[in-house]
Amino acid sequence: GAIIAIKCYSTTGTRAAIFGDADSVQFLYKTGTVPPTSTNEDGLKSGLSTKGSFNLELNPEFKGKYLYIYFRWYNTKHPEMSGPWSELQTTMIV
């Protein structure tokens, strides 16, 4: 329980994969019932995946609440080349 399957696609891709000059997907997230107002909000947790398809394991105590998450393509060697943050994505944790 409380495992979210995440698949990241480019706007032109047909399968989950890392896009362009990026070498990973960076994400910021929080759980609860109140969404963050921006990627600059205090208390957001961060993560990084080198795959376009991955699982985010959350504490089972968050079942019935929401996952609020932002994504961006990220280059660990050249962070200045990283993409912009996505719009906020929301899903219920089951």
Coordinates of C-alpha atoms in Angstrom, one line a residue:
G1 CA 0.0 0.0 0.0
A2 CA 0.8 3.7 -0.5
I3 CA 3.1 3.0 -3.5
I4 CA 2.6 5.3 -6.4
A5 CA 3.6 4.2 -9.9
I6 CA 5.0 7.1 -11.8
K7 CA 5.7 7.3 -15.6
C8 CA 7.3 10.3 -17.1
Y9 CA 6.9 11.1 -20.8
S10 CA 8.1 13.9 -23.1
T11 CA 5.5 15.7 -25.2
T12 CA 6.6 13.7 -28.2
G13 CA 7.4 10.4 -26.6
T14 CA 5.2 7.3 -26.7
R15 CA 6.9 5.5 -23.7
A16 CA 8.2 6.5 -20.3
A17 CA 11.9 7.6 -20.6
I18 CA 14.4 10.3 -19.7
F19 CA 14.1 13.1 -22.2
G20 CA 16.8 15.0 -24.2
D21 CA 19.9 16.2 -22.4
A22 CA 18.5 15.2 -19.0
D23 CA 19.9 12.2 -17.1
S24 CA 17.1 12.1 -14.5
V25 CA 13.7 13.2 -13.4
Q26 CA 13.6 15.5 -10.3
F27 CA 10.5 15.8 -8.3
L28 CA 9.1 17.8 -5.3
Y29 CA 6.2 16.5 -3.3
K30 CA 4.1 16.6 -0.2
T31 CA 1.2 14.5 1.1
G32 CA -1.9 15.7 2.9
T33 CA -5.1 17.6 2.1
V34 CA -3.8 21.1 1.3
P35 CA -1.8 21.5 -2.0
P36 CA 1.4 23.5 -2.1
T37 CA 1.2 27.0 -3.6
S38 CA 4.5 26.7 -5.6
T39 CA 7.7 24.7 -5.9
N40 CA 9.2 27.2 -3.4
E41 CA 7.0 26.2 -0.5
D42 CA 8.7 25.1 2.7
G43 CA 8.4 21.5 3.6
L44 CA 8.3 19.9 0.2
K45 CA 10.3 16.7 0.0
S46 CA 12.6 16.1 -3.0
G47 CA 13.6 13.1 -5.0
L48 CA 15.4 12.0 -8.1
S49 CA 15.0 9.1 -10.5
T50 CA 17.3 8.0 -13.3
K51 CA 14.4 6.2 -14.9
G52 CA 11.3 7.5 -16.6
S53 CA 9.2 4.9 -14.9
F54 CA 9.6 4.3 -11.1
N55 CA 7.7 3.8 -7.9
L56 CA 7.4 6.3 -5.1
E57 CA 6.9 4.6 -1.7
L58 CA 5.0 6.6 0.8
N59 CA 4.1 5.9 4.4
P60 CA 0.9 3.8 4.6
E61 CA -0.5 6.3 7.2
F62 CA -1.1 8.7 4.2
K63 CA -3.7 6.3 2.7
G64 CA -6.9 8.4 1.8
K65 CA -4.9 11.6 1.6
Y66 CA -3.4 13.2 -1.5
L67 CA 0.0 13.2 -3.2
Y68 CA 0.9 16.7 -4.6
I69 CA 3.9 16.5 -6.9
Y70 CA 5.9 18.6 -9.4
F71 CA 8.4 17.1 -11.9
R72 CA 11.1 18.4 -14.2
W73 CA 13.8 17.0 -16.4
Y74 CA 17.1 17.3 -14.6
N75 CA 20.8 17.0 -15.5
T76 CA 22.9 16.2 -12.5
K77 CA 26.2 17.2 -14.1
H78 CA 24.8 20.5 -15.5
P79 CA 21.9 21.6 -13.3
E80 CA 21.6 24.9 -15.2
M81 CA 20.3 22.9 -18.2
S82 CA 17.4 21.5 -16.2
G83 CA 13.9 22.0 -17.5
P84 CA 11.1 24.1 -15.8
W85 CA 8.9 22.5 -13.2
S86 CA 5.7 20.9 -14.4
E87 CA 2.2 22.0 -13.3
L88 CA 1.2 20.5 -10.0
Q89 CA 0.0 16.9 -10.3
T90 CA -2.4 15.4 -7.7
T91 CA -3.5 11.9 -7.0
M92 CA -5.2 10.1 -4.1
I93 CA -3.0 7.7 -2.1
V94 CA -4.7 4.3 -1.9

